[in-house]
GROMACS .gro file of C-alpha atoms in nm:
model
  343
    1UNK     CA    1  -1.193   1.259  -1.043
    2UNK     CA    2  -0.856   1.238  -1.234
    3UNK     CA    3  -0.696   0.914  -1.263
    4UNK     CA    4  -0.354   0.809  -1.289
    5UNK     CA    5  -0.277   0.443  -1.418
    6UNK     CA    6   0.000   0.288  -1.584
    7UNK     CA    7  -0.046  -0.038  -1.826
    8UNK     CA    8   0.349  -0.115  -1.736
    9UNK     CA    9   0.139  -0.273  -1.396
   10UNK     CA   10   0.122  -0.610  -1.607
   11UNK     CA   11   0.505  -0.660  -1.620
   12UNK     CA   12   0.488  -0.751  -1.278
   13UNK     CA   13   0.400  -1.123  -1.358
   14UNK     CA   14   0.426  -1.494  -1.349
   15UNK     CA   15   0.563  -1.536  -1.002
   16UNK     CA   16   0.454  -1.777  -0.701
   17UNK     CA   17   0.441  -1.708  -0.351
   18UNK     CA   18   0.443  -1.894  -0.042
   19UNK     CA   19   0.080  -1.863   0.122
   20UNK     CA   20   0.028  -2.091   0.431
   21UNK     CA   21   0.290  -2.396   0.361
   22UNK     CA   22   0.227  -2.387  -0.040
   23UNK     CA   23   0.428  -2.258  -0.309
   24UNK     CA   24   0.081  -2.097  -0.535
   25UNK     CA   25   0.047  -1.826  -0.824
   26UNK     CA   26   0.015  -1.519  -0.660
   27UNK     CA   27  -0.314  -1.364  -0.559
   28UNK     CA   28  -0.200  -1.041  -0.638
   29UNK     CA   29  -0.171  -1.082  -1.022
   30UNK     CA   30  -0.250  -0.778  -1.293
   31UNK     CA   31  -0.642  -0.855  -1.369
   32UNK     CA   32  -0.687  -0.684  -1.065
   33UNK     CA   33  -0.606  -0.372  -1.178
   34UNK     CA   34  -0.758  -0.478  -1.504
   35UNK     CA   35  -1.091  -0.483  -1.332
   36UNK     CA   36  -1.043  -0.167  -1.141
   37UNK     CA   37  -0.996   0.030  -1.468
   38UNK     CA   38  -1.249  -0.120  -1.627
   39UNK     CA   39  -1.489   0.033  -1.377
   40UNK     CA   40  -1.380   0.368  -1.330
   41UNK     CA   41  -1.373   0.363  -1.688
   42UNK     CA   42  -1.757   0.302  -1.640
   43UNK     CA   43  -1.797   0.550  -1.356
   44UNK     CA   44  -1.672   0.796  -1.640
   45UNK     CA   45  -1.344   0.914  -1.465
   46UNK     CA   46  -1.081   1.070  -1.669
   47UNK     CA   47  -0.813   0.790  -1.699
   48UNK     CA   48  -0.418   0.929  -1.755
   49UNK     CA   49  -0.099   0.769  -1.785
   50UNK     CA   50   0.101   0.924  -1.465
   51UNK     CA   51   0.386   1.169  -1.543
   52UNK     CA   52   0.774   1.129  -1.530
   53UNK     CA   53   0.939   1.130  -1.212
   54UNK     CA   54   1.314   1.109  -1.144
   55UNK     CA   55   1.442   0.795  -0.996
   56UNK     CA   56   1.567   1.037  -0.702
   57UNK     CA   57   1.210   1.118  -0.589
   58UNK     CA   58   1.180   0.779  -0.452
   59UNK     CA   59   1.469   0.849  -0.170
   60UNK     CA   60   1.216   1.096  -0.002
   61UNK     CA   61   1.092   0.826   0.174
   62UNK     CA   62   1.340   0.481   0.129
   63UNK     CA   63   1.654   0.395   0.137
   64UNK     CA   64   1.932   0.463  -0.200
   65UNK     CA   65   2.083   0.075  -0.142
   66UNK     CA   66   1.749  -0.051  -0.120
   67UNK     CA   67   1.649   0.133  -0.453
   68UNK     CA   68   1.927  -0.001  -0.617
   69UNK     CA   69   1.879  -0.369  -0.496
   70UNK     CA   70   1.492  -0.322  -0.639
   71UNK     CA   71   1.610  -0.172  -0.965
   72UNK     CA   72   1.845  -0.443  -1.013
   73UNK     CA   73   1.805  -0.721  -0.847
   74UNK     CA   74   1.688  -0.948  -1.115
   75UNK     CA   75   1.940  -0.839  -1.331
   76UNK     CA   76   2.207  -0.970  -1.056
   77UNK     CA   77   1.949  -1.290  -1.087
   78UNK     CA   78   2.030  -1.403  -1.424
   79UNK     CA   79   2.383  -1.300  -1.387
   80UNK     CA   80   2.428  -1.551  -1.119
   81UNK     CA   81   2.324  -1.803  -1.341
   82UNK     CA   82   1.923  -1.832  -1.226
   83UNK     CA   83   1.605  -1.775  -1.419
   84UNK     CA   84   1.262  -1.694  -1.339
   85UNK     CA   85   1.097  -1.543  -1.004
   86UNK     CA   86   1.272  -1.483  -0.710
   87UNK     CA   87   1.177  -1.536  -0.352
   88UNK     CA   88   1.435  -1.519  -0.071
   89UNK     CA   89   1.507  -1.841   0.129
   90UNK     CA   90   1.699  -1.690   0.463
   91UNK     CA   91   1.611  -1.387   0.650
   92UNK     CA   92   1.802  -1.179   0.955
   93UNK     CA   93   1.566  -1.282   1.246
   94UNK     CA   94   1.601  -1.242   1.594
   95UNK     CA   95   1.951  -1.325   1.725
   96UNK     CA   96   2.131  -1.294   1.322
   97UNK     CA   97   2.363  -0.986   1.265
   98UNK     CA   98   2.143  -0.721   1.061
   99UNK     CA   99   2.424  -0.436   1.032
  100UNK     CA  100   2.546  -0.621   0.730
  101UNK     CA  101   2.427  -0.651   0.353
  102UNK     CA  102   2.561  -0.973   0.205
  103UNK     CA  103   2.744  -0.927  -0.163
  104UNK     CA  104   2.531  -1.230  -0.287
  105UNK     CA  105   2.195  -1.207  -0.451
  106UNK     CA  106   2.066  -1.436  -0.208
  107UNK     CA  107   2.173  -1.289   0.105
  108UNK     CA  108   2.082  -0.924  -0.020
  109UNK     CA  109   1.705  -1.043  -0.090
  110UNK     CA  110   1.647  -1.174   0.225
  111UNK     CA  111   1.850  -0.886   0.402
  112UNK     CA  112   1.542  -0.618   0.211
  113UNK     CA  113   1.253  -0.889   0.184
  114UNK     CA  114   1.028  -0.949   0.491
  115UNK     CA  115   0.842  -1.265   0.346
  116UNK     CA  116   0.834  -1.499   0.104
  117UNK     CA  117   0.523  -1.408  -0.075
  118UNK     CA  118   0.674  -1.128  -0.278
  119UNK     CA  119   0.852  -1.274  -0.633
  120UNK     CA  120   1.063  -1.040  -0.814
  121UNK     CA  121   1.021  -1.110  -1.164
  122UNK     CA  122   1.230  -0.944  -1.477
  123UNK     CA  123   0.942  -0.656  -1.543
  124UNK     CA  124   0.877  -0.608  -1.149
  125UNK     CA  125   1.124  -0.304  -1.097
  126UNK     CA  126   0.938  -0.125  -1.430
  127UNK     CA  127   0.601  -0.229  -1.272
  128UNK     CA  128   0.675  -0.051  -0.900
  129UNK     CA  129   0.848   0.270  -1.031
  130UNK     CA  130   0.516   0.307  -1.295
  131UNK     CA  131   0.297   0.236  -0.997
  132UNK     CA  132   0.491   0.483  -0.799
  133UNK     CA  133   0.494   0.775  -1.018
  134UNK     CA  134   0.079   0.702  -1.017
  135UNK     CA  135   0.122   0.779  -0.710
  136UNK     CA  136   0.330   1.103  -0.734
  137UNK     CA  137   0.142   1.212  -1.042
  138UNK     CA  138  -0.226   1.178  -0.829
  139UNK     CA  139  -0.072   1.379  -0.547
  140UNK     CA  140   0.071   1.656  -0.788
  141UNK     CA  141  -0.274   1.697  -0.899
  142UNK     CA  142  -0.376   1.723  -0.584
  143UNK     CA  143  -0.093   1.980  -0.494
  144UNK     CA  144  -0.212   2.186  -0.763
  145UNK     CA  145  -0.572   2.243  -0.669
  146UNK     CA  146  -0.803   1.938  -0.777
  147UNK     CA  147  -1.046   1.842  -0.464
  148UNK     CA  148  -0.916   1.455  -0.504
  149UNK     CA  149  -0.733   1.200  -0.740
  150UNK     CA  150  -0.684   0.860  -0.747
  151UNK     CA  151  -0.362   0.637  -0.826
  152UNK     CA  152  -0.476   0.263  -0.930
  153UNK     CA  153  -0.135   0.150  -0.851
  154UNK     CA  154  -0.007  -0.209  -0.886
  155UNK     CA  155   0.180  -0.362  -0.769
  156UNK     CA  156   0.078  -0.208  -0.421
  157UNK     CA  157   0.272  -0.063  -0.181
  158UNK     CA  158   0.167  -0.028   0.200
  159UNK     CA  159   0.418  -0.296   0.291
  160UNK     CA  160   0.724  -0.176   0.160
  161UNK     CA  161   0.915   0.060   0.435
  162UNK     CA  162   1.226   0.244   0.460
  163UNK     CA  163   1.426  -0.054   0.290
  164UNK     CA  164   1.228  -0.333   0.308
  165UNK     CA  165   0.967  -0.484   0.076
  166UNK     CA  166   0.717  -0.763   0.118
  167UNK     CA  167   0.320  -0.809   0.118
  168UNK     CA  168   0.317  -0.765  -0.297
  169UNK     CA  169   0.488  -0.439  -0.171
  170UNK     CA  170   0.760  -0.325  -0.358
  171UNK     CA  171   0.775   0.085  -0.318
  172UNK     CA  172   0.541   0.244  -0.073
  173UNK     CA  173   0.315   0.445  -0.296
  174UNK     CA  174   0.129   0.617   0.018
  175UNK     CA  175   0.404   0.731   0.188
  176UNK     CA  176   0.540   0.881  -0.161
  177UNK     CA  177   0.223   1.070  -0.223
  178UNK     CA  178   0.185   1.207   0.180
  179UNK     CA  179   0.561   1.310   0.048
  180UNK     CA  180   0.490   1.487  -0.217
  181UNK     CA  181   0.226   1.667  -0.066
  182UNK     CA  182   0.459   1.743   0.225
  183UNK     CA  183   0.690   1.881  -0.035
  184UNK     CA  184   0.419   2.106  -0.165
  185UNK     CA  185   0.269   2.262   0.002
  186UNK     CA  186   0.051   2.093   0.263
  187UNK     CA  187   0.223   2.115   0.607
  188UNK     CA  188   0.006   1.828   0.828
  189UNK     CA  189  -0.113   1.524   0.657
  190UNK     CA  190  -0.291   1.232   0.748
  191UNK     CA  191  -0.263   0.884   0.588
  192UNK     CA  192  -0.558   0.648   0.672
  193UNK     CA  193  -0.540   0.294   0.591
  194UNK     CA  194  -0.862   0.079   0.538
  195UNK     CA  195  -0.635  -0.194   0.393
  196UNK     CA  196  -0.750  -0.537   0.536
  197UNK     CA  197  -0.366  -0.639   0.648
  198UNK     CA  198  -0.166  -0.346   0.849
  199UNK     CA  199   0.036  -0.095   0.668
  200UNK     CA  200   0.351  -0.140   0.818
  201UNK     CA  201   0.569   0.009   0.604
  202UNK     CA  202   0.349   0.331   0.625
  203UNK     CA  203   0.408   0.324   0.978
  204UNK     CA  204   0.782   0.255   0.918
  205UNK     CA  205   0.875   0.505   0.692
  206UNK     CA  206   0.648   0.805   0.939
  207UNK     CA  207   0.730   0.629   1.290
  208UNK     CA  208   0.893   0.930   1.412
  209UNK     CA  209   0.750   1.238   1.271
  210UNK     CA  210   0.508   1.475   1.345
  211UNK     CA  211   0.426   1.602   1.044
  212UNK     CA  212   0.226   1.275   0.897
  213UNK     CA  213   0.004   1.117   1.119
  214UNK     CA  214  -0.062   0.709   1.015
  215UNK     CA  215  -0.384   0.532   1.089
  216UNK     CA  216  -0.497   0.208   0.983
  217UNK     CA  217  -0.785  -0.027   1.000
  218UNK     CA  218  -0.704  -0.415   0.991
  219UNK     CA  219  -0.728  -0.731   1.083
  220UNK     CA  220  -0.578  -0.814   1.426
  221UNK     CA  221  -0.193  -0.888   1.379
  222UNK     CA  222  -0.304  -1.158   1.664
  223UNK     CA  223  -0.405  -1.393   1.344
  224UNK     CA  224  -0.321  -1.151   1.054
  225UNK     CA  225  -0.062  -1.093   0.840
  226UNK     CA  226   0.177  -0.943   0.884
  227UNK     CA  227   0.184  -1.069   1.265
  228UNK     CA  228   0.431  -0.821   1.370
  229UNK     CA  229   0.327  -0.505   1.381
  230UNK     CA  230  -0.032  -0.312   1.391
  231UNK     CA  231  -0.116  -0.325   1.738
  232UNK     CA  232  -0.284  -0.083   1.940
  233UNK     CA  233  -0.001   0.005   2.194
  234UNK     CA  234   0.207   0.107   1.868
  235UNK     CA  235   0.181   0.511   1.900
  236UNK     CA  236   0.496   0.648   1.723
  237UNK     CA  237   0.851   0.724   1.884
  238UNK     CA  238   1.060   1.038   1.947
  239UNK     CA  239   0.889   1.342   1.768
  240UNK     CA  240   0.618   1.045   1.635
  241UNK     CA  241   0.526   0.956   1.943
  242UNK     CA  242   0.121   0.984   1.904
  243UNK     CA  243   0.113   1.005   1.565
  244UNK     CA  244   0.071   0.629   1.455
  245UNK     CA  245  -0.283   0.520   1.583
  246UNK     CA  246  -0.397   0.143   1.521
  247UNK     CA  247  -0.737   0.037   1.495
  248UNK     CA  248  -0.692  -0.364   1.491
  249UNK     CA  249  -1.010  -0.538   1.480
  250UNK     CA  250  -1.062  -0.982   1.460
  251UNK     CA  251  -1.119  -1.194   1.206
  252UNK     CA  252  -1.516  -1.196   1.122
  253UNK     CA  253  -1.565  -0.841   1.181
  254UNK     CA  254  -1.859  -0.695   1.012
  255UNK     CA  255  -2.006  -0.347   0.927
  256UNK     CA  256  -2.166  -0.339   1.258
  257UNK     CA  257  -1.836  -0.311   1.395
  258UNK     CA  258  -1.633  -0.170   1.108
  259UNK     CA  259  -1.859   0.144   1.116
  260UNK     CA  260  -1.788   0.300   1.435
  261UNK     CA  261  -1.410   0.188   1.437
  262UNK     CA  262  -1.405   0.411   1.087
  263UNK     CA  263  -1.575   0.670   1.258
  264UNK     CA  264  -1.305   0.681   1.549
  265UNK     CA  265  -1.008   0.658   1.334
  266UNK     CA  266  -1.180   1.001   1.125
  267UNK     CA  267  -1.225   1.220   1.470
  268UNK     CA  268  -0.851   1.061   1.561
  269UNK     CA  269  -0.781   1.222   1.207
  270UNK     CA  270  -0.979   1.556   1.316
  271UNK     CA  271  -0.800   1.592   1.587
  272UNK     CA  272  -0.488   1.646   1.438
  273UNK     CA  273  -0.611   1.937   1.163
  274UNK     CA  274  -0.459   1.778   0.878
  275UNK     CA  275  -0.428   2.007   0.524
  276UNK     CA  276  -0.492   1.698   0.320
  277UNK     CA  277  -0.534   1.321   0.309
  278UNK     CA  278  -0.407   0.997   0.145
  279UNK     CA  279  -0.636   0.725   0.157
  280UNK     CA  280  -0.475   0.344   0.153
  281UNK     CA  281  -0.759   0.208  -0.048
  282UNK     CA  282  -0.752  -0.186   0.019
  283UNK     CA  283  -1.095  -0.339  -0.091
  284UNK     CA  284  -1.001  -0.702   0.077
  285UNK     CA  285  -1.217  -0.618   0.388
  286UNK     CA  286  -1.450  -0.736   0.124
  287UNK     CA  287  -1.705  -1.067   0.236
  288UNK     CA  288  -1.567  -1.246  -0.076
  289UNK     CA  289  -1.211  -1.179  -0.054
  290UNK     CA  290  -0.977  -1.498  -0.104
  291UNK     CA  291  -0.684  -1.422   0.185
  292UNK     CA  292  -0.909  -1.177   0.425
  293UNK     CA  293  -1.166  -1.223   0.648
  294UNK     CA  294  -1.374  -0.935   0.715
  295UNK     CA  295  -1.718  -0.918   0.602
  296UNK     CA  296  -1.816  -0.617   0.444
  297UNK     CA  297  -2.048  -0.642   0.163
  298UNK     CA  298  -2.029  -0.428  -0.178
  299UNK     CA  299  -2.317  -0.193  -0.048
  300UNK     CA  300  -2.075  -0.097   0.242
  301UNK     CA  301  -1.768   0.041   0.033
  302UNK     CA  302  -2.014   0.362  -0.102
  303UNK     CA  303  -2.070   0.434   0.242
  304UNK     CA  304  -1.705   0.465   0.362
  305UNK     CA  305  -1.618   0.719   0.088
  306UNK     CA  306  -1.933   0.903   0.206
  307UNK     CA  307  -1.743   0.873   0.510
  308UNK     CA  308  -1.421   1.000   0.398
  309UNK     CA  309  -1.600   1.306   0.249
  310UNK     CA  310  -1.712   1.435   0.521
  311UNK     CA  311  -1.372   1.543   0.614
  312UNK     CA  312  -1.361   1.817   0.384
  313UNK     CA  313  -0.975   1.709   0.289
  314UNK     CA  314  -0.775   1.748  -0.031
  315UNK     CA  315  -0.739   1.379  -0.082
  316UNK     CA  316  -0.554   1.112  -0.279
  317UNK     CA  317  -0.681   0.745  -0.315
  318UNK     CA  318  -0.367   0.491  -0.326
  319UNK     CA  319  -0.487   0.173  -0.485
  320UNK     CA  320  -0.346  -0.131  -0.181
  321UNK     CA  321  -0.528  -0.498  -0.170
  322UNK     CA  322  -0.840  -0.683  -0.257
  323UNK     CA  323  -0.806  -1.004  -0.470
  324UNK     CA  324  -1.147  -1.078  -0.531
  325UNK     CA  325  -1.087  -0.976  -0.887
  326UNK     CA  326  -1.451  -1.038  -1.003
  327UNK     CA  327  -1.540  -0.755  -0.777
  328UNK     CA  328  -1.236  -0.540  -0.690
  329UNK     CA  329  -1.347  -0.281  -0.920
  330UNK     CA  330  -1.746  -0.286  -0.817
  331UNK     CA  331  -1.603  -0.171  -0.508
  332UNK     CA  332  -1.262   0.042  -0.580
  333UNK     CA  333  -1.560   0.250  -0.777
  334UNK     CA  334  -1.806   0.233  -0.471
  335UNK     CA  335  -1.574   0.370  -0.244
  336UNK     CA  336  -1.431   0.649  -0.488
  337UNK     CA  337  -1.788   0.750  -0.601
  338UNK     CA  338  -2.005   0.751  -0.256
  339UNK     CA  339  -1.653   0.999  -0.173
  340UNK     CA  340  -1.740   1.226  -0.511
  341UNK     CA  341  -2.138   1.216  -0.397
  342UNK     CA  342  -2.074   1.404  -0.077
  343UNK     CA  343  -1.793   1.645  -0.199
   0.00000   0.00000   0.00000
């Protein structure tokens, strides 16, 4: 399996975030992916630096203002007279106009950002647009003829929706690769999620279409970030309607459970006769994980890519979560080799 990784990930450093009441270093930080390469460098996978994509591809599935902001919105930092990370202070919440994007620096981060978890730092824009042409270049791949490839993106991206970023999210790097696919080729395809928190910028960006069909695995947004969205009842609207499916499950849940919930999200994913796959590949339904609470073990990650297999899909693997950095990549490569075992 071809893999696409960019070293540019580790300019995306140095920030804090606010994590229940505390301003901490952020658990999303570049060992991660560190650790990841490390052991599909092991596994003996053919590691690439991803290919050069416009700036332009990226408006296939956000916003151009939004873009821009990202791009330079640490740039307008420092010219305001600040230094250092960036985290918004005031957002448009319920009764607040949102048909407006301030002028200030300020007001335009908390007008895009969802959260206060998410730092912008000077190399984060570099960072996202390497992780997203990962992305683009594993689905390309894909698009012309390999079985599977895998993007280990950071920083991730199954938060970040139409024009909005939060969750370590920057650029949605799932939703660009179902794109691309789209693009080339592949006329129905099916993005699953196995992420421990809720994709909702997945779900944002395909809400209304047809063509992409959105399914994710979380933890309940009853206790679980991101709170607001990842229900059940949420099904898609207009020509979407059906098309998002939502497999929340609570805190504690273990393989017992996990197992059959997987299996119903692949027949959901049967039914609907895809022509290839992206996988969101979050590992932080791991037992260890820091900020998750699910309790899968490492022996449990080969078995979902046996799983996966058994759909018979063209499929990319879009590196999301997991912060249990001693064994992210024990069980990145788990997943990604049970998958090659059955192929």
């Amino acid at each position: 399996m071809k893999v696409a990784h960019s070293a540019l990930h580790a300019r995306h450093d140095g920030g804090k975030e606010l994590h229940r009441g505390e301003l901490v270093p952020c658990f999303e930080m570049p060992v991660r992916a560190d650790y990841i390469l490390k052991a599909v460098e092991r596994a003996g996978f053919n590691v690439s630096e991803p290919r050069p994509f416009a700036l332009e591809s990226l408006l296939r599935v956000h916003d151009a203002h939004f873009v821009e902001f990202l791009r330079t919105a640490h740039e307008e930092w420092r010219a305001a007279g600040k230094e250092g990370f960036m985290l918004p202070s005031g957002f448009p919440a319920r009764s607040l106009r949102r048909d407006h994007i301030p002028s200030g620096i300020n007001g335009k981060m908390g007008y895009y950002a969802f959260d206060a978890s998410t730092p912008i730092v000077e190399g984060t824009w570099e960072a996202a647009f390497a992780a997203a042409q990962c992305a683009l270049t594993a689905a390309a791949w894909v698009a012309e003829g390999d079985k599977s490839a895998y993007a280990l993106c950071r920083p991730p991206g199954h938060h970040a929706g139409y024009a909005l970023y939060g969750g370590y999210c920057f650029l949605n790097n799932a939703a660009l690769a179902a794109q691309y696919l789209r693009d080339h080729g592949f006329a129905r395809v099916a993005v699953l999620d196995v992420d421990y928190h809720h994709g909702n910028g997945t779900q944002d960006i395909f809400w209304e279409r047809s063509d992409v069909l959105f399914v994710s695995i979380h933890g309940s947004p009853e206790t679980e970030y991101p709170y607001f969205l990842g229900y059940a009842d949420e099904r898609g609207e207009g020509a979407g309607e059906g098309y998002t499916r939502n497999f929340p499950l609570p805190r504690g849940t273990t393989w017992k459970e996990y197992g059959p919930t997987l299996s119903a999200a692949m027949d959901v994913i049967g039914g609907f006769s895809p022509d290839a796959l992206v996988v969101s590949l979050g590992v932080d339904t791991y037992e260890g994980d820091p900020i998750s609470s699910f309790k899968l073990a490492t022996s449990h990650y080969p078995l979902i890519g046996q799983r996966l297999a058994e759909l018979k899909l063209p499929t990319v693997f879009v590196q999301e979560g997991g912060y249990a950095v001693d064994d992210i990549g024990t069980n990145v490569a788990g997943v990604l080799e049970g998958f090659l075992s059955r192929r």
